[in-house]
Amino acid sequence: MQTLTRTQTNWYQRAWWLSLFTLGYMLLEGVVSTLWGAHDESLTLFGFGVDSFIEVISAIGVAYMIYRIQRNPHTSRAPFETSALRITGWCLYALAAGLTLIAAVNIYTAHKPETTMSGIVISLVSIGMMWLLMQSKLSIGRKLESEPIIADANCTRVCLYMSLVLLAASVIYQVTGIGYVDSLGTLGLVYFSFKEGREALDKASGKETCECD
């Protein structure tokens, strides 16, 4: 078993706290987004919040991964992490299917959200937070030459992309008032949810992906 240097231990400790902060933030973001999304009848914001809840499962697995790496950097993935990845993957698939169905119904019925101002506020906060988390994780991962931590940073990058989709859909609807824009934004979330779900299941089965080890 390789012993970590004091510098490496400090960097892993920072990675650990970052993973816990990510977990707490995603949980808070999920609560606020789903409540405001339901109140404003904004499907894109509501779906964004549900995705945040699903990401909490993944964040728990990442936090455990960092803890395990601190103990022994060269151990293989634990069964707990694999289970977390599988649950996350299938939940994301279910989210993609559900959002697709609801978006189709909303487009057919010409449903309009009451407002998307809450989506603009939440997306702007999320974009800033995801950018800072992504850069911090990348920095630590490169210093430690840790592929799992760099992979976690790349997953945070996907959350950043989803925040940009939410912002675009919310701003366009607020400016134009075109009802189906909210549903089209939801379909953007469907794409990333499906992509994340596939990558989570691939990682659980030990396959290499473009973003994660």
PDB file of C-alpha atoms in Angstrom:
ATOM      1  CA  MET A   1       0.000   0.000   0.000  1.00  0.00           C
ATOM      2  CA  GLN A   2       1.510   3.300  -1.094  1.00  0.00           C
ATOM      3  CA  THR A   3       1.787   6.024   1.570  1.00  0.00           C
ATOM      4  CA  LEU A   4       0.609   9.482   0.563  1.00  0.00           C
ATOM      5  CA  THR A   5       2.878  12.464   1.115  1.00  0.00           C
ATOM      6  CA  ARG A   6       1.666  15.315   3.295  1.00  0.00           C
ATOM      7  CA  THR A   7       1.046  17.460   0.214  1.00  0.00           C
ATOM      8  CA  GLN A   8      -0.987  14.715  -1.455  1.00  0.00           C
ATOM      9  CA  THR A   9      -2.971  14.185   1.738  1.00  0.00           C
ATOM     10  CA  ASN A  10      -3.819  17.890   1.848  1.00  0.00           C
ATOM     11  CA  TRP A  11      -4.971  17.892  -1.771  1.00  0.00           C
ATOM     12  CA  TYR A  12      -7.107  14.798  -1.246  1.00  0.00           C
ATOM     13  CA  GLN A  13      -8.626  16.453   1.817  1.00  0.00           C
ATOM     14  CA  ARG A  14      -9.566  19.456  -0.332  1.00  0.00           C
ATOM     15  CA  ALA A  15     -11.086  17.106  -2.909  1.00  0.00           C
ATOM     16  CA  TRP A  16     -13.098  15.462  -0.122  1.00  0.00           C
ATOM     17  CA  TRP A  17     -14.538  18.782   1.064  1.00  0.00           C
ATOM     18  CA  LEU A  18     -15.295  19.798  -2.516  1.00  0.00           C
ATOM     19  CA  SER A  19     -17.263  16.583  -3.021  1.00  0.00           C
ATOM     20  CA  LEU A  20     -19.265  17.213   0.170  1.00  0.00           C
ATOM     21  CA  PHE A  21     -19.959  20.801  -0.878  1.00  0.00           C
ATOM     22  CA  THR A  22     -21.104  19.571  -4.286  1.00  0.00           C
ATOM     23  CA  LEU A  23     -23.454  17.102  -2.603  1.00  0.00           C
ATOM     24  CA  GLY A  24     -24.984  19.771  -0.371  1.00  0.00           C
ATOM     25  CA  TYR A  25     -25.310  22.305  -3.183  1.00  0.00           C
ATOM     26  CA  MET A  26     -26.989  19.846  -5.570  1.00  0.00           C
ATOM     27  CA  LEU A  27     -29.486  18.903  -2.855  1.00  0.00           C
ATOM     28  CA  LEU A  28     -30.342  22.555  -2.204  1.00  0.00           C
ATOM     29  CA  GLU A  29     -30.531  23.299  -5.929  1.00  0.00           C
ATOM     30  CA  GLY A  30     -32.890  20.361  -6.410  1.00  0.00           C
ATOM     31  CA  VAL A  31     -35.279  21.529  -3.684  1.00  0.00           C
ATOM     32  CA  VAL A  32     -35.396  25.146  -4.875  1.00  0.00           C
ATOM     33  CA  SER A  33     -35.644  24.287  -8.585  1.00  0.00           C
ATOM     34  CA  THR A  34     -38.440  21.727  -8.273  1.00  0.00           C
ATOM     35  CA  LEU A  35     -40.493  23.944  -5.949  1.00  0.00           C
ATOM     36  CA  TRP A  36     -40.132  27.043  -8.138  1.00  0.00           C
ATOM     37  CA  GLY A  37     -40.579  25.004 -11.302  1.00  0.00           C
ATOM     38  CA  ALA A  38     -43.843  23.538 -10.020  1.00  0.00           C
ATOM     39  CA  HIS A  39     -45.043  26.956  -8.796  1.00  0.00           C
ATOM     40  CA  ASP A  40     -44.257  28.697 -12.115  1.00  0.00           C
ATOM     41  CA  GLU A  41     -45.322  25.676 -14.205  1.00  0.00           C
ATOM     42  CA  SER A  42     -41.912  25.703 -15.884  1.00  0.00           C
ATOM     43  CA  LEU A  43     -41.096  22.186 -17.043  1.00  0.00           C
ATOM     44  CA  THR A  44     -37.461  23.027 -17.854  1.00  0.00           C
ATOM     45  CA  LEU A  45     -36.806  24.330 -14.342  1.00  0.00           C
ATOM     46  CA  PHE A  46     -38.659  21.425 -12.737  1.00  0.00           C
ATOM     47  CA  GLY A  47     -36.681  18.890 -14.801  1.00  0.00           C
ATOM     48  CA  PHE A  48     -33.469  20.703 -13.932  1.00  0.00           C
ATOM     49  CA  GLY A  49     -34.321  20.280 -10.247  1.00  0.00           C
ATOM     50  CA  VAL A  50     -35.104  16.571 -10.589  1.00  0.00           C
ATOM     51  CA  ASP A  51     -31.765  16.082 -12.336  1.00  0.00           C
ATOM     52  CA  SER A  52     -30.066  17.800  -9.382  1.00  0.00           C
ATOM     53  CA  PHE A  53     -31.656  15.267  -7.016  1.00  0.00           C
ATOM     54  CA  ILE A  54     -30.395  12.404  -9.175  1.00  0.00           C
ATOM     55  CA  GLU A  55     -26.919  13.956  -9.190  1.00  0.00           C
ATOM     56  CA  VAL A  56     -26.978  13.764  -5.380  1.00  0.00           C
ATOM     57  CA  ILE A  57     -26.811   9.967  -5.690  1.00  0.00           C
ATOM     58  CA  SER A  58     -23.765  10.288  -7.923  1.00  0.00           C
ATOM     59  CA  ALA A  59     -22.214  12.857  -5.565  1.00  0.00           C
ATOM     60  CA  ILE A  60     -22.489  10.414  -2.659  1.00  0.00           C
ATOM     61  CA  GLY A  61     -20.632   7.836  -4.734  1.00  0.00           C
ATOM     62  CA  VAL A  62     -17.943  10.416  -5.618  1.00  0.00           C
ATOM     63  CA  ALA A  63     -17.540  11.426  -1.947  1.00  0.00           C
ATOM     64  CA  TYR A  64     -17.038   7.775  -1.048  1.00  0.00           C
ATOM     65  CA  MET A  65     -14.570   7.415  -3.930  1.00  0.00           C
ATOM     66  CA  ILE A  66     -12.454  10.318  -2.619  1.00  0.00           C
ATOM     67  CA  TYR A  67     -12.528   8.797   0.860  1.00  0.00           C
ATOM     68  CA  ARG A  68     -11.356   5.450  -0.525  1.00  0.00           C
ATOM     69  CA  ILE A  69      -8.605   7.058  -2.599  1.00  0.00           C
ATOM     70  CA  GLN A  70      -7.309   8.807   0.526  1.00  0.00           C
ATOM     71  CA  ARG A  71      -6.977   5.425   2.180  1.00  0.00           C
ATOM     72  CA  ASN A  72      -5.397   3.701  -0.799  1.00  0.00           C
ATOM     73  CA  PRO A  73      -5.019   5.503  -4.143  1.00  0.00           C
ATOM     74  CA  HIS A  74      -4.650   2.274  -6.121  1.00  0.00           C
ATOM     75  CA  THR A  75      -7.630   0.247  -4.943  1.00  0.00           C
ATOM     76  CA  SER A  76     -10.272  -0.761  -7.480  1.00  0.00           C
ATOM     77  CA  ARG A  77     -13.777   0.688  -7.549  1.00  0.00           C
ATOM     78  CA  ALA A  78     -15.854  -0.453  -4.570  1.00  0.00           C
ATOM     79  CA  PRO A  79     -19.263  -2.174  -5.007  1.00  0.00           C
ATOM     80  CA  PHE A  80     -20.923   0.837  -3.349  1.00  0.00           C
ATOM     81  CA  GLU A  81     -19.620   3.156  -6.069  1.00  0.00           C
ATOM     82  CA  THR A  82     -20.747   0.771  -8.808  1.00  0.00           C
ATOM     83  CA  SER A  83     -24.244   0.568  -7.301  1.00  0.00           C
ATOM     84  CA  ALA A  84     -24.437   4.363  -7.072  1.00  0.00           C
ATOM     85  CA  LEU A  85     -23.477   4.627 -10.745  1.00  0.00           C
ATOM     86  CA  ARG A  86     -26.122   2.084 -11.811  1.00  0.00           C
ATOM     87  CA  ILE A  87     -28.869   3.795  -9.794  1.00  0.00           C
ATOM     88  CA  THR A  88     -27.841   7.173 -11.200  1.00  0.00           C
ATOM     89  CA  GLY A  89     -27.790   5.843 -14.758  1.00  0.00           C
ATOM     90  CA  TRP A  90     -31.256   4.272 -14.660  1.00  0.00           C
ATOM     91  CA  CYS A  91     -32.745   7.282 -12.852  1.00  0.00           C
ATOM     92  CA  LEU A  92     -31.365   9.563 -15.567  1.00  0.00           C
ATOM     93  CA  TYR A  93     -32.855   7.315 -18.254  1.00  0.00           C
ATOM     94  CA  ALA A  94     -36.224   7.474 -16.470  1.00  0.00           C
ATOM     95  CA  LEU A  95     -35.948  11.264 -16.201  1.00  0.00           C
ATOM     96  CA  ALA A  96     -35.175  11.558 -19.930  1.00  0.00           C
ATOM     97  CA  ALA A  97     -38.210   9.417 -20.823  1.00  0.00           C
ATOM     98  CA  GLY A  98     -40.545  11.290 -18.466  1.00  0.00           C
ATOM     99  CA  LEU A  99     -39.432  14.744 -19.614  1.00  0.00           C
ATOM    100  CA  THR A 100     -39.794  13.739 -23.273  1.00  0.00           C
ATOM    101  CA  LEU A 101     -43.389  12.606 -22.713  1.00  0.00           C
ATOM    102  CA  ILE A 102     -44.389  15.693 -20.722  1.00  0.00           C
ATOM    103  CA  ALA A 103     -42.666  18.046 -23.182  1.00  0.00           C
ATOM    104  CA  ALA A 104     -44.572  16.439 -26.068  1.00  0.00           C
ATOM    105  CA  VAL A 105     -47.873  16.875 -24.237  1.00  0.00           C
ATOM    106  CA  ASN A 106     -47.055  20.491 -23.374  1.00  0.00           C
ATOM    107  CA  ILE A 107     -46.179  21.292 -26.995  1.00  0.00           C
ATOM    108  CA  TYR A 108     -49.418  19.642 -28.185  1.00  0.00           C
ATOM    109  CA  THR A 109     -51.556  21.547 -25.661  1.00  0.00           C
ATOM    110  CA  ALA A 110     -49.591  24.817 -26.143  1.00  0.00           C
ATOM    111  CA  HIS A 111     -48.948  25.004 -22.399  1.00  0.00           C
ATOM    112  CA  LYS A 112     -47.182  28.139 -21.170  1.00  0.00           C
ATOM    113  CA  PRO A 113     -45.356  28.618 -17.870  1.00  0.00           C
ATOM    114  CA  GLU A 114     -46.494  31.555 -15.744  1.00  0.00           C
ATOM    115  CA  THR A 115     -42.969  32.983 -15.731  1.00  0.00           C
ATOM    116  CA  THR A 116     -39.375  31.830 -16.209  1.00  0.00           C
ATOM    117  CA  MET A 117     -37.694  34.530 -14.121  1.00  0.00           C
ATOM    118  CA  SER A 118     -36.933  31.974 -11.409  1.00  0.00           C
ATOM    119  CA  GLY A 119     -35.199  29.817 -14.019  1.00  0.00           C
ATOM    120  CA  ILE A 120     -33.020  32.753 -15.027  1.00  0.00           C
ATOM    121  CA  VAL A 121     -31.989  33.401 -11.413  1.00  0.00           C
ATOM    122  CA  ILE A 122     -31.274  29.752 -10.601  1.00  0.00           C
ATOM    123  CA  SER A 123     -29.377  29.121 -13.840  1.00  0.00           C
ATOM    124  CA  LEU A 124     -27.136  32.151 -13.334  1.00  0.00           C
ATOM    125  CA  VAL A 125     -26.266  31.034  -9.802  1.00  0.00           C
ATOM    126  CA  SER A 126     -25.700  27.473 -10.998  1.00  0.00           C
ATOM    127  CA  ILE A 127     -23.481  28.525 -13.921  1.00  0.00           C
ATOM    128  CA  GLY A 128     -21.186  30.448 -11.572  1.00  0.00           C
ATOM    129  CA  MET A 129     -21.102  27.653  -9.001  1.00  0.00           C
ATOM    130  CA  MET A 130     -20.536  24.843 -11.502  1.00  0.00           C
ATOM    131  CA  TRP A 131     -17.725  26.797 -13.179  1.00  0.00           C
ATOM    132  CA  LEU A 132     -15.922  27.328  -9.864  1.00  0.00           C
ATOM    133  CA  LEU A 133     -16.389  23.685  -8.818  1.00  0.00           C
ATOM    134  CA  MET A 134     -15.232  22.392 -12.203  1.00  0.00           C
ATOM    135  CA  GLN A 135     -12.065  24.507 -12.182  1.00  0.00           C
ATOM    136  CA  SER A 136     -11.265  23.576  -8.569  1.00  0.00           C
ATOM    137  CA  LYS A 137     -11.713  19.854  -9.229  1.00  0.00           C
ATOM    138  CA  LEU A 138      -9.638  20.014 -12.421  1.00  0.00           C
ATOM    139  CA  SER A 139      -6.839  21.809 -10.582  1.00  0.00           C
ATOM    140  CA  ILE A 140      -6.748  19.266  -7.757  1.00  0.00           C
ATOM    141  CA  GLY A 141      -7.099  16.310 -10.128  1.00  0.00           C
ATOM    142  CA  ARG A 142      -4.166  17.479 -12.241  1.00  0.00           C
ATOM    143  CA  LYS A 143      -1.973  18.122  -9.214  1.00  0.00           C
ATOM    144  CA  LEU A 144      -2.674  14.610  -7.941  1.00  0.00           C
ATOM    145  CA  GLU A 145      -2.693  13.091 -11.459  1.00  0.00           C
ATOM    146  CA  SER A 146      -5.991  11.507 -10.430  1.00  0.00           C
ATOM    147  CA  GLU A 147      -8.204  10.393 -13.324  1.00  0.00           C
ATOM    148  CA  PRO A 148     -11.259   9.807 -11.066  1.00  0.00           C
ATOM    149  CA  ILE A 149     -11.146  13.386  -9.731  1.00  0.00           C
ATOM    150  CA  ILE A 150     -10.664  14.783 -13.247  1.00  0.00           C
ATOM    151  CA  ALA A 151     -13.616  12.637 -14.350  1.00  0.00           C
ATOM    152  CA  ASP A 152     -15.716  14.168 -11.567  1.00  0.00           C
ATOM    153  CA  ALA A 153     -14.754  17.628 -12.853  1.00  0.00           C
ATOM    154  CA  ASN A 154     -15.918  16.641 -16.339  1.00  0.00           C
ATOM    155  CA  CYS A 155     -19.262  15.502 -14.900  1.00  0.00           C
ATOM    156  CA  THR A 156     -19.580  18.930 -13.264  1.00  0.00           C
ATOM    157  CA  ARG A 157     -18.975  20.384 -16.738  1.00  0.00           C
ATOM    158  CA  VAL A 158     -22.126  18.586 -17.944  1.00  0.00           C
ATOM    159  CA  CYS A 159     -24.083  20.226 -15.098  1.00  0.00           C
ATOM    160  CA  LEU A 160     -22.733  23.561 -16.356  1.00  0.00           C
ATOM    161  CA  TYR A 161     -24.049  22.803 -19.851  1.00  0.00           C
ATOM    162  CA  MET A 162     -27.478  21.957 -18.416  1.00  0.00           C
ATOM    163  CA  SER A 163     -27.494  25.281 -16.548  1.00  0.00           C
ATOM    164  CA  LEU A 164     -26.780  27.053 -19.851  1.00  0.00           C
ATOM    165  CA  VAL A 165     -29.725  25.235 -21.468  1.00  0.00           C
ATOM    166  CA  LEU A 166     -31.980  26.342 -18.607  1.00  0.00           C
ATOM    167  CA  LEU A 167     -30.779  29.933 -18.930  1.00  0.00           C
ATOM    168  CA  ALA A 168     -31.295  30.032 -22.708  1.00  0.00           C
ATOM    169  CA  ALA A 169     -34.809  28.564 -22.528  1.00  0.00           C
ATOM    170  CA  SER A 170     -35.802  30.852 -19.646  1.00  0.00           C
ATOM    171  CA  VAL A 171     -34.496  34.036 -21.282  1.00  0.00           C
ATOM    172  CA  ILE A 172     -36.004  33.273 -24.706  1.00  0.00           C
ATOM    173  CA  TYR A 173     -39.422  32.560 -23.201  1.00  0.00           C
ATOM    174  CA  GLN A 174     -39.306  35.645 -20.983  1.00  0.00           C
ATOM    175  CA  VAL A 175     -38.506  37.814 -24.023  1.00  0.00           C
ATOM    176  CA  THR A 176     -40.749  36.202 -26.634  1.00  0.00           C
ATOM    177  CA  GLY A 177     -43.543  34.590 -24.606  1.00  0.00           C
ATOM    178  CA  ILE A 178     -43.589  31.651 -27.028  1.00  0.00           C
ATOM    179  CA  GLY A 179     -44.983  28.743 -25.023  1.00  0.00           C
ATOM    180  CA  TYR A 180     -43.180  25.821 -26.616  1.00  0.00           C
ATOM    181  CA  VAL A 181     -39.743  27.347 -25.893  1.00  0.00           C
ATOM    182  CA  ASP A 182     -39.942  25.982 -22.344  1.00  0.00           C
ATOM    183  CA  SER A 183     -40.653  22.504 -23.688  1.00  0.00           C
ATOM    184  CA  LEU A 184     -37.838  22.759 -26.248  1.00  0.00           C
ATOM    185  CA  GLY A 185     -35.480  23.672 -23.409  1.00  0.00           C
ATOM    186  CA  THR A 186     -36.677  20.547 -21.626  1.00  0.00           C
ATOM    187  CA  LEU A 187     -35.657  18.466 -24.634  1.00  0.00           C
ATOM    188  CA  GLY A 188     -32.150  19.914 -24.234  1.00  0.00           C
ATOM    189  CA  LEU A 189     -32.128  18.535 -20.690  1.00  0.00           C
ATOM    190  CA  VAL A 190     -33.333  15.200 -22.084  1.00  0.00           C
ATOM    191  CA  TYR A 191     -30.252  14.992 -24.308  1.00  0.00           C
ATOM    192  CA  PHE A 192     -27.832  15.559 -21.444  1.00  0.00           C
ATOM    193  CA  SER A 193     -29.798  13.295 -19.068  1.00  0.00           C
ATOM    194  CA  PHE A 194     -29.654  10.427 -21.563  1.00  0.00           C
ATOM    195  CA  LYS A 195     -25.959  11.055 -22.227  1.00  0.00           C
ATOM    196  CA  GLU A 196     -25.139  11.145 -18.502  1.00  0.00           C
ATOM    197  CA  GLY A 197     -27.204   8.026 -17.884  1.00  0.00           C
ATOM    198  CA  ARG A 198     -25.377   6.066 -20.575  1.00  0.00           C
ATOM    199  CA  GLU A 199     -21.965   7.159 -19.277  1.00  0.00           C
ATOM    200  CA  ALA A 200     -22.910   6.247 -15.686  1.00  0.00           C
ATOM    201  CA  LEU A 201     -23.955   2.735 -16.748  1.00  0.00           C
ATOM    202  CA  ASP A 202     -20.838   2.357 -18.900  1.00  0.00           C
ATOM    203  CA  LYS A 203     -18.645   3.285 -15.931  1.00  0.00           C
ATOM    204  CA  ALA A 204     -20.550   0.890 -13.686  1.00  0.00           C
ATOM    205  CA  SER A 205     -19.801  -1.932 -16.135  1.00  0.00           C
ATOM    206  CA  GLY A 206     -16.128  -0.935 -16.347  1.00  0.00           C
ATOM    207  CA  LYS A 207     -16.222   0.515 -19.868  1.00  0.00           C
ATOM    208  CA  GLU A 208     -14.107   3.519 -20.789  1.00  0.00           C
ATOM    209  CA  THR A 209     -15.920   6.724 -21.701  1.00  0.00           C
ATOM    210  CA  CYS A 210     -14.733  10.013 -23.126  1.00  0.00           C
ATOM    211  CA  GLU A 211     -15.217  11.840 -19.863  1.00  0.00           C
ATOM    212  CA  CYS A 212     -14.724   9.455 -16.967  1.00  0.00           C
ATOM    213  CA  ASP A 213     -12.241   6.800 -15.936  1.00  0.00           C
TER     214      ASP A 213
END
